Each structure stands twice: as structure tokens, then as C-alpha cells.
Amino acid sequence: MTGAPRATTTRVPKIRENLPAPQTPEGLLFHYTPYEAAPWTPFSGRTLTDKIAARELDYVFNGRDSYLTGAQILALVERYTRRPFAKHKSARAA
């Protein structure tokens, strides 16, 4: 085999238009691909795909593709949300 190496092509995932937001009533049960869910999560689409493959996240599997529902996205965001530290009141009065 001679000649230059073949150029690699990158596959861009297809993202549907006008998706409902996960927190809306129609979005809670809507099925998002990991790349469609990524803007609402603290992870990239690739990281979500890897976490689903490693079974680190709850997801919906239809026999071929993996999806996240809006409710699962909200639970994921809640799980990784860090709350501000609440200072406890001092035991002694000032």
C-alpha cells in the first residue's frame, strides 16, 4: 500500500430543531439524545455518551439508541449541583 494516508472524517451528531426544554411539561417525557441533552447538563454530549455506556447514568434504551428524558436530565443536573455552604449560627450570643 503506497500513497498518503486517508483523511479521517468526523461524524457530527444530528440535533433536532425546536426541542422542548426539559423542565416543561412536554419536555419531562421527551427523549433527548446525549448530544441534544448536553446544553442543559454540566457535561458534553460525548461525556454523556461515555457515562451512559459505562452505565453511570439512568437512561432509556430502545434496543438501538440511548436517550435521556427531561426528568432524567433534571435529576442529573440536581445531582451535580453544588449548593452554597450555609454558615451555622454561633452557639454563644455576641
PDB file of N, CA and C in Angstrom:
ATOM      1  N   MET A   1       0.852  -1.164   0.000  1.00  0.00           N
ATOM      2  CA  MET A   1       0.000   0.000   0.000  1.00  0.00           C
ATOM      3  C   MET A   1       0.901   1.231   0.000  1.00  0.00           C
ATOM      4  N   THR A   2       0.723   2.070  -0.960  1.00  0.00           N
ATOM      5  CA  THR A   2       1.527   3.280  -1.063  1.00  0.00           C
ATOM      6  C   THR A   2       0.619   4.485  -1.134  1.00  0.00           C
ATOM      7  N   GLY A   3       1.228   5.630  -0.955  1.00  0.00           N
ATOM      8  CA  GLY A   3       0.461   6.865  -1.056  1.00  0.00           C
ATOM      9  C   GLY A   3       0.223   7.472   0.310  1.00  0.00           C
ATOM     10  N   ALA A   4      -0.462   8.570   0.284  1.00  0.00           N
ATOM     11  CA  ALA A   4      -0.739   9.320   1.509  1.00  0.00           C
ATOM     12  C   ALA A   4      -1.809   8.615   2.334  1.00  0.00           C
ATOM     13  N   PRO A   5      -1.766   8.793   3.639  1.00  0.00           N
ATOM     14  CA  PRO A   5      -2.814   8.193   4.477  1.00  0.00           C
ATOM     15  C   PRO A   5      -4.166   8.844   4.171  1.00  0.00           C
ATOM     16  N   ARG A   6      -5.210   8.094   4.412  1.00  0.00           N
ATOM     17  CA  ARG A   6      -6.554   8.600   4.164  1.00  0.00           C
ATOM     18  C   ARG A   6      -6.932   9.634   5.215  1.00  0.00           C
ATOM     19  N   ALA A   7      -7.639  10.632   4.794  1.00  0.00           N
ATOM     20  CA  ALA A   7      -8.096  11.663   5.719  1.00  0.00           C
ATOM     21  C   ALA A   7      -9.213  11.089   6.589  1.00  0.00           C
ATOM     22  N   THR A   8      -9.187  11.446   7.844  1.00  0.00           N
ATOM     23  CA  THR A   8     -10.251  10.995   8.729  1.00  0.00           C
ATOM     24  C   THR A   8     -11.409  11.971   8.652  1.00  0.00           C
ATOM     25  N   THR A   9     -12.590  11.456   8.770  1.00  0.00           N
ATOM     26  CA  THR A   9     -13.770  12.306   8.764  1.00  0.00           C
ATOM     27  C   THR A   9     -14.384  12.273  10.152  1.00  0.00           C
ATOM     28  N   THR A  10     -14.886  13.387  10.580  1.00  0.00           N
ATOM     29  CA  THR A  10     -15.565  13.434  11.861  1.00  0.00           C
ATOM     30  C   THR A  10     -17.057  13.375  11.613  1.00  0.00           C
ATOM     31  N   ARG A  11     -17.724  12.591  12.414  1.00  0.00           N
ATOM     32  CA  ARG A  11     -19.161  12.441  12.290  1.00  0.00           C
ATOM     33  C   ARG A  11     -19.836  13.417  13.238  1.00  0.00           C
ATOM     34  N   VAL A  12     -20.618  14.307  12.697  1.00  0.00           N
ATOM     35  CA  VAL A  12     -21.318  15.298  13.507  1.00  0.00           C
ATOM     36  C   VAL A  12     -22.688  14.738  13.854  1.00  0.00           C
ATOM     37  N   PRO A  13     -23.005  14.654  15.145  1.00  0.00           N
ATOM     38  CA  PRO A  13     -24.310  14.118  15.525  1.00  0.00           C
ATOM     39  C   PRO A  13     -25.441  15.043  15.084  1.00  0.00           C
ATOM     40  N   LYS A  14     -26.530  14.460  14.671  1.00  0.00           N
ATOM     41  CA  LYS A  14     -27.679  15.231  14.226  1.00  0.00           C
ATOM     42  C   LYS A  14     -28.470  15.685  15.448  1.00  0.00           C
ATOM     43  N   ILE A  15     -28.736  16.974  15.524  1.00  0.00           N
ATOM     44  CA  ILE A  15     -29.508  17.534  16.626  1.00  0.00           C
ATOM     45  C   ILE A  15     -30.789  18.123  16.041  1.00  0.00           C
ATOM     46  N   ARG A  16     -31.922  17.668  16.558  1.00  0.00           N
ATOM     47  CA  ARG A  16     -33.214  18.117  16.044  1.00  0.00           C
ATOM     48  C   ARG A  16     -33.474  19.571  16.426  1.00  0.00           C
ATOM     49  N   GLU A  17     -34.317  20.225  15.663  1.00  0.00           N
ATOM     50  CA  GLU A  17     -34.669  21.628  15.888  1.00  0.00           C
ATOM     51  C   GLU A  17     -35.851  21.741  16.844  1.00  0.00           C
ATOM     52  N   ASN A  18     -35.963  22.886  17.513  1.00  0.00           N
ATOM     53  CA  ASN A  18     -37.113  23.246  18.353  1.00  0.00           C
ATOM     54  C   ASN A  18     -37.435  22.194  19.413  1.00  0.00           C
ATOM     55  N   LEU A  19     -36.445  21.796  20.171  1.00  0.00           N
ATOM     56  CA  LEU A  19     -36.657  20.821  21.238  1.00  0.00           C
ATOM     57  C   LEU A  19     -37.310  21.498  22.442  1.00  0.00           C
ATOM     58  N   PRO A  20     -38.249  20.806  23.118  1.00  0.00           N
ATOM     59  CA  PRO A  20     -38.815  21.409  24.327  1.00  0.00           C
ATOM     60  C   PRO A  20     -37.776  21.383  25.449  1.00  0.00           C
ATOM     61  N   ALA A  21     -37.823  22.368  26.307  1.00  0.00           N
ATOM     62  CA  ALA A  21     -36.911  22.404  27.449  1.00  0.00           C
ATOM     63  C   ALA A  21     -37.278  21.277  28.410  1.00  0.00           C
ATOM     64  N   PRO A  22     -36.297  20.655  29.058  1.00  0.00           N
ATOM     65  CA  PRO A  22     -36.591  19.519  29.950  1.00  0.00           C
ATOM     66  C   PRO A  22     -37.525  19.850  31.107  1.00  0.00           C
ATOM     67  N   GLN A  23     -37.525  21.098  31.580  1.00  0.00           N
ATOM     68  CA  GLN A  23     -38.356  21.438  32.727  1.00  0.00           C
ATOM     69  C   GLN A  23     -39.801  21.739  32.363  1.00  0.00           C
ATOM     70  N   THR A  24     -40.143  21.753  31.092  1.00  0.00           N
ATOM     71  CA  THR A  24     -41.530  21.988  30.677  1.00  0.00           C
ATOM     72  C   THR A  24     -42.316  20.685  30.759  1.00  0.00           C
ATOM     73  N   PRO A  25     -43.642  20.764  30.841  1.00  0.00           N
ATOM     74  CA  PRO A  25     -44.441  19.529  30.924  1.00  0.00           C
ATOM     75  C   PRO A  25     -44.219  18.582  29.734  1.00  0.00           C
ATOM     76  N   GLU A  26     -44.112  19.126  28.525  1.00  0.00           N
ATOM     77  CA  GLU A  26     -43.880  18.244  27.371  1.00  0.00           C
ATOM     78  C   GLU A  26     -42.431  17.753  27.325  1.00  0.00           C
ATOM     79  N   GLY A  27     -41.514  18.482  27.937  1.00  0.00           N
ATOM     80  CA  GLY A  27     -40.107  18.083  27.937  1.00  0.00           C
ATOM     81  C   GLY A  27     -39.768  17.009  28.951  1.00  0.00           C
ATOM     82  N   LEU A  28     -40.577  16.860  30.001  1.00  0.00           N
ATOM     83  CA  LEU A  28     -40.279  15.870  31.035  1.00  0.00           C
ATOM     84  C   LEU A  28     -40.237  14.445  30.491  1.00  0.00           C
ATOM     85  N   LEU A  29     -41.089  14.148  29.516  1.00  0.00           N
ATOM     86  CA  LEU A  29     -41.135  12.800  28.956  1.00  0.00           C
ATOM     87  C   LEU A  29     -40.528  12.714  27.562  1.00  0.00           C
ATOM     88  N   PHE A  30     -40.043  13.823  27.046  1.00  0.00           N
ATOM     89  CA  PHE A  30     -39.418  13.847  25.725  1.00  0.00           C
ATOM     90  C   PHE A  30     -38.090  13.099  25.783  1.00  0.00           C
ATOM     91  N   HIS A  31     -37.733  12.383  24.718  1.00  0.00           N
ATOM     92  CA  HIS A  31     -36.481  11.632  24.669  1.00  0.00           C
ATOM     93  C   HIS A  31     -35.420  12.427  23.910  1.00  0.00           C
ATOM     94  N   TYR A  32     -34.354  12.797  24.626  1.00  0.00           N
ATOM     95  CA  TYR A  32     -33.247  13.565  24.063  1.00  0.00           C
ATOM     96  C   TYR A  32     -32.055  12.642  23.840  1.00  0.00           C
ATOM     97  N   THR A  33     -31.354  12.834  22.726  1.00  0.00           N
ATOM     98  CA  THR A  33     -30.087  12.125  22.552  1.00  0.00           C
ATOM     99  C   THR A  33     -29.077  12.773  23.504  1.00  0.00           C
ATOM    100  N   PRO A  34     -27.975  12.107  23.810  1.00  0.00           N
ATOM    101  CA  PRO A  34     -26.979  12.729  24.696  1.00  0.00           C
ATOM    102  C   PRO A  34     -26.483  14.078  24.180  1.00  0.00           C
ATOM    103  N   TYR A  35     -26.342  14.217  22.880  1.00  0.00           N
ATOM    104  CA  TYR A  35     -25.879  15.481  22.316  1.00  0.00           C
ATOM    105  C   TYR A  35     -26.949  16.564  22.397  1.00  0.00           C
ATOM    106  N   GLU A  36     -28.218  16.180  22.337  1.00  0.00           N
ATOM    107  CA  GLU A  36     -29.302  17.145  22.499  1.00  0.00           C
ATOM    108  C   GLU A  36     -29.454  17.555  23.959  1.00  0.00           C
ATOM    109  N   ALA A  37     -29.155  16.650  24.872  1.00  0.00           N
ATOM    110  CA  ALA A  37     -29.284  16.924  26.302  1.00  0.00           C
ATOM    111  C   ALA A  37     -28.118  17.735  26.850  1.00  0.00           C
ATOM    112  N   ALA A  38     -26.986  17.718  26.175  1.00  0.00           N
ATOM    113  CA  ALA A  38     -25.762  18.342  26.681  1.00  0.00           C
ATOM    114  C   ALA A  38     -25.902  19.819  27.049  1.00  0.00           C
ATOM    115  N   PRO A  39     -26.605  20.657  26.294  1.00  0.00           N
ATOM    116  CA  PRO A  39     -26.687  22.077  26.689  1.00  0.00           C
ATOM    117  C   PRO A  39     -27.329  22.305  28.056  1.00  0.00           C
ATOM    118  N   TRP A  40     -28.134  21.379  28.530  1.00  0.00           N
ATOM    119  CA  TRP A  40     -28.799  21.534  29.821  1.00  0.00           C
ATOM    120  C   TRP A  40     -28.045  20.855  30.958  1.00  0.00           C
ATOM    121  N   THR A  41     -26.957  20.192  30.669  1.00  0.00           N
ATOM    122  CA  THR A  41     -26.209  19.455  31.688  1.00  0.00           C
ATOM    123  C   THR A  41     -24.809  20.035  31.841  1.00  0.00           C
ATOM    124  N   PRO A  42     -24.105  19.640  32.901  1.00  0.00           N
ATOM    125  CA  PRO A  42     -22.727  20.113  33.057  1.00  0.00           C
ATOM    126  C   PRO A  42     -21.718  19.304  32.243  1.00  0.00           C
ATOM    127  N   PHE A  43     -22.191  18.462  31.323  1.00  0.00           N
ATOM    128  CA  PHE A  43     -21.316  17.584  30.544  1.00  0.00           C
ATOM    129  C   PHE A  43     -21.491  17.824  29.053  1.00  0.00           C
ATOM    130  N   SER A  44     -20.492  17.418  28.285  1.00  0.00           N
ATOM    131  CA  SER A  44     -20.593  17.472  26.825  1.00  0.00           C
ATOM    132  C   SER A  44     -21.394  16.260  26.349  1.00  0.00           C
ATOM    133  N   GLY A  45     -21.793  16.292  25.096  1.00  0.00           N
ATOM    134  CA  GLY A  45     -22.512  15.155  24.525  1.00  0.00           C
ATOM    135  C   GLY A  45     -21.680  13.888  24.547  1.00  0.00           C
ATOM    136  N   ARG A  46     -20.390  14.012  24.267  1.00  0.00           N
ATOM    137  CA  ARG A  46     -19.501  12.844  24.276  1.00  0.00           C
ATOM    138  C   ARG A  46     -19.365  12.264  25.685  1.00  0.00           C
ATOM    139  N   THR A  47     -19.250  13.144  26.687  1.00  0.00           N
ATOM    140  CA  THR A  47     -19.148  12.672  28.062  1.00  0.00           C
ATOM    141  C   THR A  47     -20.427  11.976  28.490  1.00  0.00           C
ATOM    142  N   LEU A  48     -21.583  12.524  28.111  1.00  0.00           N
ATOM    143  CA  LEU A  48     -22.854  11.855  28.425  1.00  0.00           C
ATOM    144  C   LEU A  48     -22.917  10.488  27.763  1.00  0.00           C
ATOM    145  N   THR A  49     -22.483  10.409  26.506  1.00  0.00           N
ATOM    146  CA  THR A  49     -22.471   9.125  25.800  1.00  0.00           C
ATOM    147  C   THR A  49     -21.570   8.129  26.521  1.00  0.00           C
ATOM    148  N   ASP A  50     -20.395   8.568  26.949  1.00  0.00           N
ATOM    149  CA  ASP A  50     -19.468   7.687  27.671  1.00  0.00           C
ATOM    150  C   ASP A  50     -20.038   7.251  29.015  1.00  0.00           C
ATOM    151  N   LYS A  51     -20.692   8.162  29.740  1.00  0.00           N
ATOM    152  CA  LYS A  51     -21.282   7.818  31.033  1.00  0.00           C
ATOM    153  C   LYS A  51     -22.450   6.840  30.863  1.00  0.00           C
ATOM    154  N   ILE A  52     -23.208   6.994  29.791  1.00  0.00           N
ATOM    155  CA  ILE A  52     -24.296   6.048  29.515  1.00  0.00           C
ATOM    156  C   ILE A  52     -23.720   4.676  29.184  1.00  0.00           C
ATOM    157  N   ALA A  53     -22.660   4.636  28.373  1.00  0.00           N
ATOM    158  CA  ALA A  53     -22.032   3.363  28.009  1.00  0.00           C
ATOM    159  C   ALA A  53     -21.446   2.671  29.237  1.00  0.00           C
ATOM    160  N   ALA A  54     -20.942   3.463  30.186  1.00  0.00           N
ATOM    161  CA  ALA A  54     -20.379   2.897  31.413  1.00  0.00           C
ATOM    162  C   ALA A  54     -21.472   2.624  32.453  1.00  0.00           C
ATOM    163  N   ARG A  55     -22.709   2.914  32.110  1.00  0.00           N
ATOM    164  CA  ARG A  55     -23.869   2.730  32.975  1.00  0.00           C
ATOM    165  C   ARG A  55     -23.761   3.516  34.284  1.00  0.00           C
ATOM    166  N   GLU A  56     -23.247   4.744  34.161  1.00  0.00           N
ATOM    167  CA  GLU A  56     -23.132   5.638  35.306  1.00  0.00           C
ATOM    168  C   GLU A  56     -24.359   6.531  35.458  1.00  0.00           C
ATOM    169  N   LEU A  57     -25.206   6.572  34.421  1.00  0.00           N
ATOM    170  CA  LEU A  57     -26.396   7.409  34.423  1.00  0.00           C
ATOM    171  C   LEU A  57     -27.631   6.575  34.119  1.00  0.00           C
ATOM    172  N   ASP A  58     -28.782   7.056  34.603  1.00  0.00           N
ATOM    173  CA  ASP A  58     -30.056   6.463  34.193  1.00  0.00           C
ATOM    174  C   ASP A  58     -30.337   6.917  32.771  1.00  0.00           C
ATOM    175  N   TYR A  59     -30.853   6.033  31.950  1.00  0.00           N
ATOM    176  CA  TYR A  59     -31.156   6.373  30.567  1.00  0.00           C
ATOM    177  C   TYR A  59     -32.229   5.451  30.025  1.00  0.00           C
ATOM    178  N   VAL A  60     -32.727   5.783  28.857  1.00  0.00           N
ATOM    179  CA  VAL A  60     -33.738   4.975  28.174  1.00  0.00           C
ATOM    180  C   VAL A  60     -33.059   4.321  26.975  1.00  0.00           C
ATOM    181  N   PHE A  61     -33.227   3.012  26.838  1.00  0.00           N
ATOM    182  CA  PHE A  61     -32.636   2.281  25.710  1.00  0.00           C
ATOM    183  C   PHE A  61     -33.766   1.650  24.915  1.00  0.00           C
ATOM    184  N   ASN A  62     -33.823   1.942  23.619  1.00  0.00           N
ATOM    185  CA  ASN A  62     -34.917   1.405  22.805  1.00  0.00           C
ATOM    186  C   ASN A  62     -34.488   0.203  21.966  1.00  0.00           C
ATOM    187  N   GLY A  63     -33.362  -0.406  22.300  1.00  0.00           N
ATOM    188  CA  GLY A  63     -32.876  -1.545  21.543  1.00  0.00           C
ATOM    189  C   GLY A  63     -31.795  -1.173  20.567  1.00  0.00           C
ATOM    190  N   ARG A  64     -31.679   0.112  20.263  1.00  0.00           N
ATOM    191  CA  ARG A  64     -30.663   0.579  19.336  1.00  0.00           C
ATOM    192  C   ARG A  64     -29.953   1.837  19.829  1.00  0.00           C
ATOM    193  N   ASP A  65     -30.716   2.786  20.334  1.00  0.00           N
ATOM    194  CA  ASP A  65     -30.167   4.074  20.744  1.00  0.00           C
ATOM    195  C   ASP A  65     -30.438   4.336  22.217  1.00  0.00           C
ATOM    196  N   SER A  66     -29.624   5.196  22.804  1.00  0.00           N
ATOM    197  CA  SER A  66     -29.795   5.598  24.199  1.00  0.00           C
ATOM    198  C   SER A  66     -30.303   7.026  24.249  1.00  0.00           C
ATOM    199  N   TYR A  67     -31.251   7.268  25.133  1.00  0.00           N
ATOM    200  CA  TYR A  67     -31.858   8.577  25.273  1.00  0.00           C
ATOM    201  C   TYR A  67     -31.923   8.959  26.741  1.00  0.00           C
ATOM    202  N   LEU A  68     -32.083  10.256  26.989  1.00  0.00           N
ATOM    203  CA  LEU A  68     -32.349  10.786  28.319  1.00  0.00           C
ATOM    204  C   LEU A  68     -33.679  11.513  28.265  1.00  0.00           C
ATOM    205  N   THR A  69     -34.554  11.261  29.231  1.00  0.00           N
ATOM    206  CA  THR A  69     -35.801  12.016  29.290  1.00  0.00           C
ATOM    207  C   THR A  69     -35.526  13.342  29.984  1.00  0.00           C
ATOM    208  N   GLY A  70     -36.465  14.263  29.856  1.00  0.00           N
ATOM    209  CA  GLY A  70     -36.320  15.544  30.532  1.00  0.00           C
ATOM    210  C   GLY A  70     -36.215  15.378  32.038  1.00  0.00           C
ATOM    211  N   ALA A  71     -36.983  14.443  32.602  1.00  0.00           N
ATOM    212  CA  ALA A  71     -36.918  14.186  34.047  1.00  0.00           C
ATOM    213  C   ALA A  71     -35.538  13.664  34.446  1.00  0.00           C
ATOM    214  N   GLN A  72     -34.939  12.820  33.615  1.00  0.00           N
ATOM    215  CA  GLN A  72     -33.597  12.313  33.905  1.00  0.00           C
ATOM    216  C   GLN A  72     -32.554  13.421  33.806  1.00  0.00           C
ATOM    217  N   ILE A  73     -32.733  14.344  32.879  1.00  0.00           N
ATOM    218  CA  ILE A  73     -31.815  15.478  32.754  1.00  0.00           C
ATOM    219  C   ILE A  73     -31.902  16.350  33.993  1.00  0.00           C
ATOM    220  N   LEU A  74     -33.124  16.632  34.453  1.00  0.00           N
ATOM    221  CA  LEU A  74     -33.288  17.453  35.650  1.00  0.00           C
ATOM    222  C   LEU A  74     -32.685  16.771  36.872  1.00  0.00           C
ATOM    223  N   ALA A  75     -32.856  15.453  36.986  1.00  0.00           N
ATOM    224  CA  ALA A  75     -32.260  14.714  38.101  1.00  0.00           C
ATOM    225  C   ALA A  75     -30.736  14.745  38.028  1.00  0.00           C
ATOM    226  N   LEU A  76     -30.193  14.658  36.828  1.00  0.00           N
ATOM    227  CA  LEU A  76     -28.739  14.717  36.635  1.00  0.00           C
ATOM    228  C   LEU A  76     -28.199  16.086  37.038  1.00  0.00           C
ATOM    229  N   VAL A  77     -28.882  17.142  36.634  1.00  0.00           N
ATOM    230  CA  VAL A  77     -28.457  18.488  36.994  1.00  0.00           C
ATOM    231  C   VAL A  77     -28.535  18.674  38.508  1.00  0.00           C
ATOM    232  N   GLU A  78     -29.601  18.185  39.113  1.00  0.00           N
ATOM    233  CA  GLU A  78     -29.752  18.291  40.567  1.00  0.00           C
ATOM    234  C   GLU A  78     -28.647  17.529  41.289  1.00  0.00           C
ATOM    235  N   ARG A  79     -28.288  16.385  40.763  1.00  0.00           N
ATOM    236  CA  ARG A  79     -27.248  15.554  41.378  1.00  0.00           C
ATOM    237  C   ARG A  79     -25.888  16.236  41.375  1.00  0.00           C
ATOM    238  N   TYR A  80     -25.577  16.985  40.337  1.00  0.00           N
ATOM    239  CA  TYR A  80     -24.277  17.628  40.216  1.00  0.00           C
ATOM    240  C   TYR A  80     -24.292  19.105  40.598  1.00  0.00           C
ATOM    241  N   THR A  81     -25.404  19.590  41.146  1.00  0.00           N
ATOM    242  CA  THR A  81     -25.476  20.973  41.591  1.00  0.00           C
ATOM    243  C   THR A  81     -24.873  21.079  42.987  1.00  0.00           C
ATOM    244  N   ARG A  82     -23.970  22.027  43.156  1.00  0.00           N
ATOM    245  CA  ARG A  82     -23.350  22.267  44.460  1.00  0.00           C
ATOM    246  C   ARG A  82     -24.023  23.474  45.087  1.00  0.00           C
ATOM    247  N   ARG A  83     -24.548  23.281  46.268  1.00  0.00           N
ATOM    248  CA  ARG A  83     -25.228  24.349  46.992  1.00  0.00           C
ATOM    249  C   ARG A  83     -24.201  25.163  47.775  1.00  0.00           C
ATOM    250  N   PRO A  84     -24.464  26.442  47.994  1.00  0.00           N
ATOM    251  CA  PRO A  84     -23.539  27.242  48.800  1.00  0.00           C
ATOM    252  C   PRO A  84     -23.537  26.751  50.243  1.00  0.00           C
ATOM    253  N   PHE A  85     -22.400  26.873  50.869  1.00  0.00           N
ATOM    254  CA  PHE A  85     -22.246  26.436  52.255  1.00  0.00           C
ATOM    255  C   PHE A  85     -23.052  27.357  53.159  1.00  0.00           C
ATOM    256  N   ALA A  86     -23.898  26.778  53.974  1.00  0.00           N
ATOM    257  CA  ALA A  86     -24.707  27.556  54.910  1.00  0.00           C
ATOM    258  C   ALA A  86     -23.965  27.637  56.239  1.00  0.00           C
ATOM    259  N   LYS A  87     -23.683  28.842  56.673  1.00  0.00           N
ATOM    260  CA  LYS A  87     -22.989  29.005  57.948  1.00  0.00           C
ATOM    261  C   LYS A  87     -23.971  28.767  59.088  1.00  0.00           C
ATOM    262  N   HIS A  88     -23.518  27.999  60.073  1.00  0.00           N
ATOM    263  CA  HIS A  88     -24.359  27.730  61.235  1.00  0.00           C
ATOM    264  C   HIS A  88     -24.267  28.907  62.207  1.00  0.00           C
ATOM    265  N   LYS A  89     -25.345  29.138  62.904  1.00  0.00           N
ATOM    266  CA  LYS A  89     -25.345  30.224  63.888  1.00  0.00           C
ATOM    267  C   LYS A  89     -24.428  29.829  65.039  1.00  0.00           C
ATOM    268  N   SER A  90     -23.760  30.796  65.581  1.00  0.00           N
ATOM    269  CA  SER A  90     -22.861  30.562  66.690  1.00  0.00           C
ATOM    270  C   SER A  90     -23.651  30.167  67.939  1.00  0.00           C
ATOM    271  N   ALA A  91     -23.112  29.265  68.731  1.00  0.00           N
ATOM    272  CA  ALA A  91     -23.791  28.802  69.933  1.00  0.00           C
ATOM    273  C   ALA A  91     -23.820  29.900  70.999  1.00  0.00           C
ATOM    274  N   ARG A  92     -22.803  30.732  71.017  1.00  0.00           N
ATOM    275  CA  ARG A  92     -22.814  31.793  72.027  1.00  0.00           C
ATOM    276  C   ARG A  92     -23.347  33.095  71.409  1.00  0.00           C
ATOM    277  N   ALA A  93     -24.020  33.839  72.236  1.00  0.00           N
ATOM    278  CA  ALA A  93     -24.587  35.112  71.773  1.00  0.00           C
ATOM    279  C   ALA A  93     -23.492  36.181  71.766  1.00  0.00           C
ATOM    280  N   ALA A  94     -23.527  37.029  70.795  1.00  0.00           N
ATOM    281  CA  ALA A  94     -22.492  38.072  70.701  1.00  0.00           C
ATOM    282  C   ALA A  94     -22.855  39.285  71.483  1.00  0.00           C
TER     283      ALA A  94
END
